[in-house]
């Protein structure tokens, strides 16, 4: 049994559309335990994209198939239309051919024109081209109210503002098609989808074309220009870039983690520092050995270097999680779609725990014994094994509790920022291209120029603010990573063996590479948009010098450097770390 539901597009504006789609989904799901439901199918008919029927981001509807309707094929439909024209026109085959030439096989128009031809022929003679020009092109409804209603419906669809597309954009694209510009159809483009749903275009070999000759003549450049002059123009619409992916409430464990990040971060920092302090004091003083001291504590600075490193890592990680990348940290902890990141972090953390434990409890003591022969009264266990055992908690804090999450958040944040910036740039470019196309094809009034200037400046200000925000926080992270990198190169070898030192530098390098990629990609895209806006301002004869002075790249970088959050504390910490590094480096 197939249930047909026509004019399904009216469902878009109904409050119960989610429940209706949910009902169809439930019928499909019940096939698993009720075989009778395999006999039930729904066919939804209407001018609508399937995604428009779903208003709840928690709901999926991937059980249907989108079936687009094409025009009638002349060879197949010719015989049926000939029967209706026999005895009513002298040359029915030629008449049908001319009708198809005008309608392109559009079912409704083809049927109505054949009906009008049979009803309005004089002495069985009718010229279809003359009839169409006199009775449809010059006056839509002189012979058929239904054809007038059909054309008016297309017009209303193109000019509607409640379908998620901009009428001006639709008309500009339509004008470009009329000018024989080659435009590739993109099913992900809202304007292309809406034009196809209106019925005015068809896709041939991937290119957009006007569906038929009749539409080409009715919705011509004069009609487009007349409508453009009447429409309120929004050159640079504000679009929401928020991620609408549904996220279920976080688990109880994640709720506790978020609570710690929000309200008890200070307690977490103190606990981690306490673990580090006890671990270092035990390994470097209480249970130290001559072999350990000779290798890792020359000049008595080893414990201080380790404590400075661990303290900086913990404080900077806390600052990153709760300030620089607060939003990204919470996304990783809560979003359902990011379960794989949490899983990878857990697996990677577990592997690092095993690797570090093997190194500190087996490989490290053996290497130390090879470097420092047993020359004192202490046993092998006390001389080589015990210091590593008590240093293990400090290593786990630095690598597992701090290093892995920090790198993960940094890389994820980089990817998110690049993706968001690309979306912002595409939206802005789309508005720019629409404006450029309009300027090339239609005259601009003084009011249009003022609106373009004002709206473009507002849109670019949003882009500038977004780039500035990203540059500021990544520059802050860049300072921290650079300092740690230099610190490890100068002092790391005093307290770290070759393998841990390499892992540490690789850890920092991942963060560094992410920052460099973001910087150069962001700067390149910003400069491109900056030049496009400046050129457009020149084209509409607006004052571009104010724009250049306010939004040039040098000003962006300078404001980013000056806008470092908590910059007094950051720069003070950098100075302290630099001074301590110099002092400790010169102590043997």
PDB file of N, CA, C and O in Angstrom, residues 546-584:
ATOM      1  N   UNK A 546      39.779  55.225   3.937  1.00  0.00           N
ATOM      2  CA  UNK A 546      39.381  55.000   5.328  1.00  0.00           C
ATOM      3  C   UNK A 546      39.394  53.514   5.642  1.00  0.00           C
ATOM      4  O   UNK A 546      39.862  53.081   6.700  1.00  0.00           O
ATOM      5  N   UNK A 547      38.890  52.729   4.695  1.00  0.00           N
ATOM      6  CA  UNK A 547      38.888  51.276   4.860  1.00  0.00           C
ATOM      7  C   UNK A 547      40.311  50.729   4.959  1.00  0.00           C
ATOM      8  O   UNK A 547      40.610  49.888   5.815  1.00  0.00           O
ATOM      9  N   UNK A 548      41.194  51.181   4.096  1.00  0.00           N
ATOM     10  CA  UNK A 548      42.582  50.719   4.111  1.00  0.00           C
ATOM     11  C   UNK A 548      43.267  51.034   5.435  1.00  0.00           C
ATOM     12  O   UNK A 548      43.983  50.209   6.000  1.00  0.00           O
ATOM     13  N   UNK A 549      43.043  52.235   5.938  1.00  0.00           N
ATOM     14  CA  UNK A 549      43.693  52.636   7.191  1.00  0.00           C
ATOM     15  C   UNK A 549      43.164  51.861   8.395  1.00  0.00           C
ATOM     16  O   UNK A 549      43.902  51.588   9.341  1.00  0.00           O
ATOM     17  N   UNK A 550      41.895  51.498   8.351  1.00  0.00           N
ATOM     18  CA  UNK A 550      41.257  50.871   9.509  1.00  0.00           C
ATOM     19  C   UNK A 550      41.484  49.367   9.549  1.00  0.00           C
ATOM     20  O   UNK A 550      41.609  48.790  10.638  1.00  0.00           O
ATOM     21  N   UNK A 551      41.547  48.719   8.379  1.00  0.00           N
ATOM     22  CA  UNK A 551      41.526  47.259   8.361  1.00  0.00           C
ATOM     23  C   UNK A 551      42.733  46.624   7.667  1.00  0.00           C
ATOM     24  O   UNK A 551      42.671  45.443   7.307  1.00  0.00           O
ATOM     25  N   UNK A 552      43.819  47.347   7.481  1.00  0.00           N
ATOM     26  CA  UNK A 552      44.973  46.747   6.812  1.00  0.00           C
ATOM     27  C   UNK A 552      45.610  45.670   7.686  1.00  0.00           C
ATOM     28  O   UNK A 552      45.379  45.596   8.896  1.00  0.00           O
ATOM     29  N   UNK A 553      46.436  44.843   7.067  1.00  0.00           N
ATOM     30  CA  UNK A 553      47.015  43.674   7.738  1.00  0.00           C
ATOM     31  C   UNK A 553      47.907  44.070   8.910  1.00  0.00           C
ATOM     32  O   UNK A 553      47.896  43.415   9.963  1.00  0.00           O
ATOM     33  N   UNK A 554      48.676  45.131   8.743  1.00  0.00           N
ATOM     34  CA  UNK A 554      49.566  45.582   9.822  1.00  0.00           C
ATOM     35  C   UNK A 554      48.771  45.967  11.058  1.00  0.00           C
ATOM     36  O   UNK A 554      49.146  45.627  12.192  1.00  0.00           O
ATOM     37  N   UNK A 555      47.647  46.623  10.845  1.00  0.00           N
ATOM     38  CA  UNK A 555      46.816  47.019  11.986  1.00  0.00           C
ATOM     39  C   UNK A 555      46.219  45.787  12.671  1.00  0.00           C
ATOM     40  O   UNK A 555      46.111  45.726  13.901  1.00  0.00           O
ATOM     41  N   UNK A 556      45.833  44.786  11.866  1.00  0.00           N
ATOM     42  CA  UNK A 556      45.298  43.541  12.445  1.00  0.00           C
ATOM     43  C   UNK A 556      46.330  42.876  13.341  1.00  0.00           C
ATOM     44  O   UNK A 556      46.030  42.485  14.476  1.00  0.00           O
ATOM     45  N   UNK A 557      47.575  42.743  12.837  1.00  0.00           N
ATOM     46  CA  UNK A 557      48.628  42.082  13.611  1.00  0.00           C
ATOM     47  C   UNK A 557      48.964  42.899  14.855  1.00  0.00           C
ATOM     48  O   UNK A 557      49.133  42.348  15.954  1.00  0.00           O
ATOM     49  N   UNK A 558      49.058  44.205  14.702  1.00  0.00           N
ATOM     50  CA  UNK A 558      49.409  45.060  15.847  1.00  0.00           C
ATOM     51  C   UNK A 558      48.351  44.977  16.938  1.00  0.00           C
ATOM     52  O   UNK A 558      48.667  44.832  18.127  1.00  0.00           O
ATOM     53  N   UNK A 559      47.081  45.025  16.540  1.00  0.00           N
ATOM     54  CA  UNK A 559      46.014  44.923  17.544  1.00  0.00           C
ATOM     55  C   UNK A 559      45.982  43.536  18.173  1.00  0.00           C
ATOM     56  O   UNK A 559      45.681  43.383  19.361  1.00  0.00           O
ATOM     57  N   UNK A 560      46.306  42.501  17.374  1.00  0.00           N
ATOM     58  CA  UNK A 560      46.353  41.157  17.928  1.00  0.00           C
ATOM     59  C   UNK A 560      47.424  41.007  18.990  1.00  0.00           C
ATOM     60  O   UNK A 560      47.211  40.377  20.025  1.00  0.00           O
ATOM     61  N   UNK A 561      48.583  41.612  18.746  1.00  0.00           N
ATOM     62  CA  UNK A 561      49.673  41.550  19.722  1.00  0.00           C
ATOM     63  C   UNK A 561      49.318  42.329  20.979  1.00  0.00           C
ATOM     64  O   UNK A 561      49.580  41.889  22.103  1.00  0.00           O
ATOM     65  N   UNK A 562      48.701  43.510  20.788  1.00  0.00           N
ATOM     66  CA  UNK A 562      48.375  44.356  21.935  1.00  0.00           C
ATOM     67  C   UNK A 562      47.177  43.855  22.724  1.00  0.00           C
ATOM     68  O   UNK A 562      47.008  44.201  23.893  1.00  0.00           O
ATOM     69  N   UNK A 563      46.337  43.018  22.075  1.00  0.00           N
ATOM     70  CA  UNK A 563      45.107  42.566  22.721  1.00  0.00           C
ATOM     71  C   UNK A 563      45.252  41.222  23.425  1.00  0.00           C
ATOM     72  O   UNK A 563      44.262  40.576  23.750  1.00  0.00           O
ATOM     73  N   UNK A 564      46.485  40.761  23.632  1.00  0.00           N
ATOM     74  CA  UNK A 564      46.690  39.492  24.323  1.00  0.00           C
ATOM     75  C   UNK A 564      45.985  39.528  25.665  1.00  0.00           C
ATOM     76  O   UNK A 564      46.178  40.443  26.464  1.00  0.00           O
ATOM     77  N   UNK A 565      45.117  38.520  25.890  1.00  0.00           N
ATOM     78  CA  UNK A 565      44.346  38.486  27.126  1.00  0.00           C
ATOM     79  C   UNK A 565      45.260  38.250  28.327  1.00  0.00           C
ATOM     80  O   UNK A 565      46.164  37.426  28.278  1.00  0.00           O
ATOM     81  N   UNK A 566      44.984  39.025  29.395  1.00  0.00           N
ATOM     82  CA  UNK A 566      45.820  38.952  30.600  1.00  0.00           C
ATOM     83  C   UNK A 566      47.297  39.164  30.254  1.00  0.00           C
ATOM     84  O   UNK A 566      48.188  38.501  30.779  1.00  0.00           O
ATOM     85  N   UNK A 567      47.547  40.127  29.336  1.00  0.00           N
ATOM     86  CA  UNK A 567      48.892  40.268  28.791  1.00  0.00           C
ATOM     87  C   UNK A 567      49.919  40.641  29.859  1.00  0.00           C
ATOM     88  O   UNK A 567      51.085  40.242  29.765  1.00  0.00           O
ATOM     89  N   UNK A 568      49.517  41.372  30.890  1.00  0.00           N
ATOM     90  CA  UNK A 568      50.474  41.737  31.936  1.00  0.00           C
ATOM     91  C   UNK A 568      51.031  40.491  32.605  1.00  0.00           C
ATOM     92  O   UNK A 568      52.240  40.356  32.813  1.00  0.00           O
ATOM     93  N   UNK A 569      50.128  39.544  32.913  1.00  0.00           N
ATOM     94  CA  UNK A 569      50.559  38.321  33.582  1.00  0.00           C
ATOM     95  C   UNK A 569      51.337  37.416  32.627  1.00  0.00           C
ATOM     96  O   UNK A 569      52.323  36.782  33.016  1.00  0.00           O
ATOM     97  N   UNK A 570      50.873  37.362  31.355  1.00  0.00           N
ATOM     98  CA  UNK A 570      51.558  36.524  30.377  1.00  0.00           C
ATOM     99  C   UNK A 570      52.982  37.021  30.147  1.00  0.00           C
ATOM    100  O   UNK A 570      53.958  36.245  30.211  1.00  0.00           O
ATOM    101  N   UNK A 571      53.113  38.321  29.887  1.00  0.00           N
ATOM    102  CA  UNK A 571      54.444  38.860  29.617  1.00  0.00           C
ATOM    103  C   UNK A 571      55.326  38.790  30.862  1.00  0.00           C
ATOM    104  O   UNK A 571      56.539  38.543  30.757  1.00  0.00           O
ATOM    105  N   UNK A 572      54.747  38.992  32.040  1.00  0.00           N
ATOM    106  CA  UNK A 572      55.528  38.883  33.277  1.00  0.00           C
ATOM    107  C   UNK A 572      56.035  37.451  33.458  1.00  0.00           C
ATOM    108  O   UNK A 572      57.205  37.228  33.816  1.00  0.00           O
ATOM    109  N   UNK A 573      55.170  36.463  33.169  1.00  0.00           N
ATOM    110  CA  UNK A 573      55.573  35.065  33.291  1.00  0.00           C
ATOM    111  C   UNK A 573      56.663  34.724  32.285  1.00  0.00           C
ATOM    112  O   UNK A 573      57.612  33.992  32.586  1.00  0.00           O
ATOM    113  N   UNK A 574      56.550  35.277  31.080  1.00  0.00           N
ATOM    114  CA  UNK A 574      57.577  35.041  30.071  1.00  0.00           C
ATOM    115  C   UNK A 574      58.923  35.607  30.508  1.00  0.00           C
ATOM    116  O   UNK A 574      59.975  34.988  30.314  1.00  0.00           O
ATOM    117  N   UNK A 575      58.907  36.803  31.091  1.00  0.00           N
ATOM    118  CA  UNK A 575      60.152  37.421  31.566  1.00  0.00           C
ATOM    119  C   UNK A 575      60.771  36.571  32.672  1.00  0.00           C
ATOM    120  O   UNK A 575      61.986  36.304  32.683  1.00  0.00           O
ATOM    121  N   UNK A 576      59.932  36.144  33.631  1.00  0.00           N
ATOM    122  CA  UNK A 576      60.435  35.334  34.741  1.00  0.00           C
ATOM    123  C   UNK A 576      61.038  34.031  34.223  1.00  0.00           C
ATOM    124  O   UNK A 576      62.126  33.607  34.648  1.00  0.00           O
ATOM    125  N   UNK A 577      60.311  33.364  33.297  1.00  0.00           N
ATOM    126  CA  UNK A 577      60.814  32.114  32.741  1.00  0.00           C
ATOM    127  C   UNK A 577      62.135  32.331  32.003  1.00  0.00           C
ATOM    128  O   UNK A 577      63.064  31.521  32.097  1.00  0.00           O
ATOM    129  N   UNK A 578      62.251  33.428  31.270  1.00  0.00           N
ATOM    130  CA  UNK A 578      63.482  33.717  30.535  1.00  0.00           C
ATOM    131  C   UNK A 578      64.652  33.938  31.484  1.00  0.00           C
ATOM    132  O   UNK A 578      65.753  33.409  31.285  1.00  0.00           O
ATOM    133  N   UNK A 579      64.430  34.735  32.541  1.00  0.00           N
ATOM    134  CA  UNK A 579      65.488  35.011  33.514  1.00  0.00           C
ATOM    135  C   UNK A 579      65.932  33.726  34.199  1.00  0.00           C
ATOM    136  O   UNK A 579      67.141  33.448  34.333  1.00  0.00           O
ATOM    137  N   UNK A 580      64.961  32.916  34.638  1.00  0.00           N
ATOM    138  CA  UNK A 580      65.298  31.661  35.300  1.00  0.00           C
ATOM    139  C   UNK A 580      66.056  30.726  34.358  1.00  0.00           C
ATOM    140  O   UNK A 580      66.990  30.017  34.782  1.00  0.00           O
ATOM    141  N   UNK A 581      65.665  30.702  33.089  1.00  0.00           N
ATOM    142  CA  UNK A 581      66.347  29.849  32.124  1.00  0.00           C
ATOM    143  C   UNK A 581      67.807  30.267  31.977  1.00  0.00           C
ATOM    144  O   UNK A 581      68.714  29.431  31.925  1.00  0.00           O
ATOM    145  N   UNK A 582      68.036  31.573  31.903  1.00  0.00           N
ATOM    146  CA  UNK A 582      69.418  32.063  31.757  1.00  0.00           C
ATOM    147  C   UNK A 582      70.244  31.727  32.990  1.00  0.00           C
ATOM    148  O   UNK A 582      71.391  31.260  32.898  1.00  0.00           O
ATOM    149  N   UNK A 583      69.655  31.946  34.179  1.00  0.00           N
ATOM    150  CA  UNK A 583      70.382  31.683  35.419  1.00  0.00           C
ATOM    151  C   UNK A 583      70.714  30.202  35.549  1.00  0.00           C
ATOM    152  O   UNK A 583      71.860  29.817  35.829  1.00  0.00           O
ATOM    153  N   UNK A 584      69.721  29.352  35.341  1.00  0.00           N
ATOM    154  CA  UNK A 584      69.940  27.917  35.496  1.00  0.00           C
ATOM    155  C   UNK A 584      70.859  27.354  34.420  1.00  0.00           C
ATOM    156  O   UNK A 584      71.588  26.386  34.655  1.00  0.00           O
TER     157      UNK A 584
END
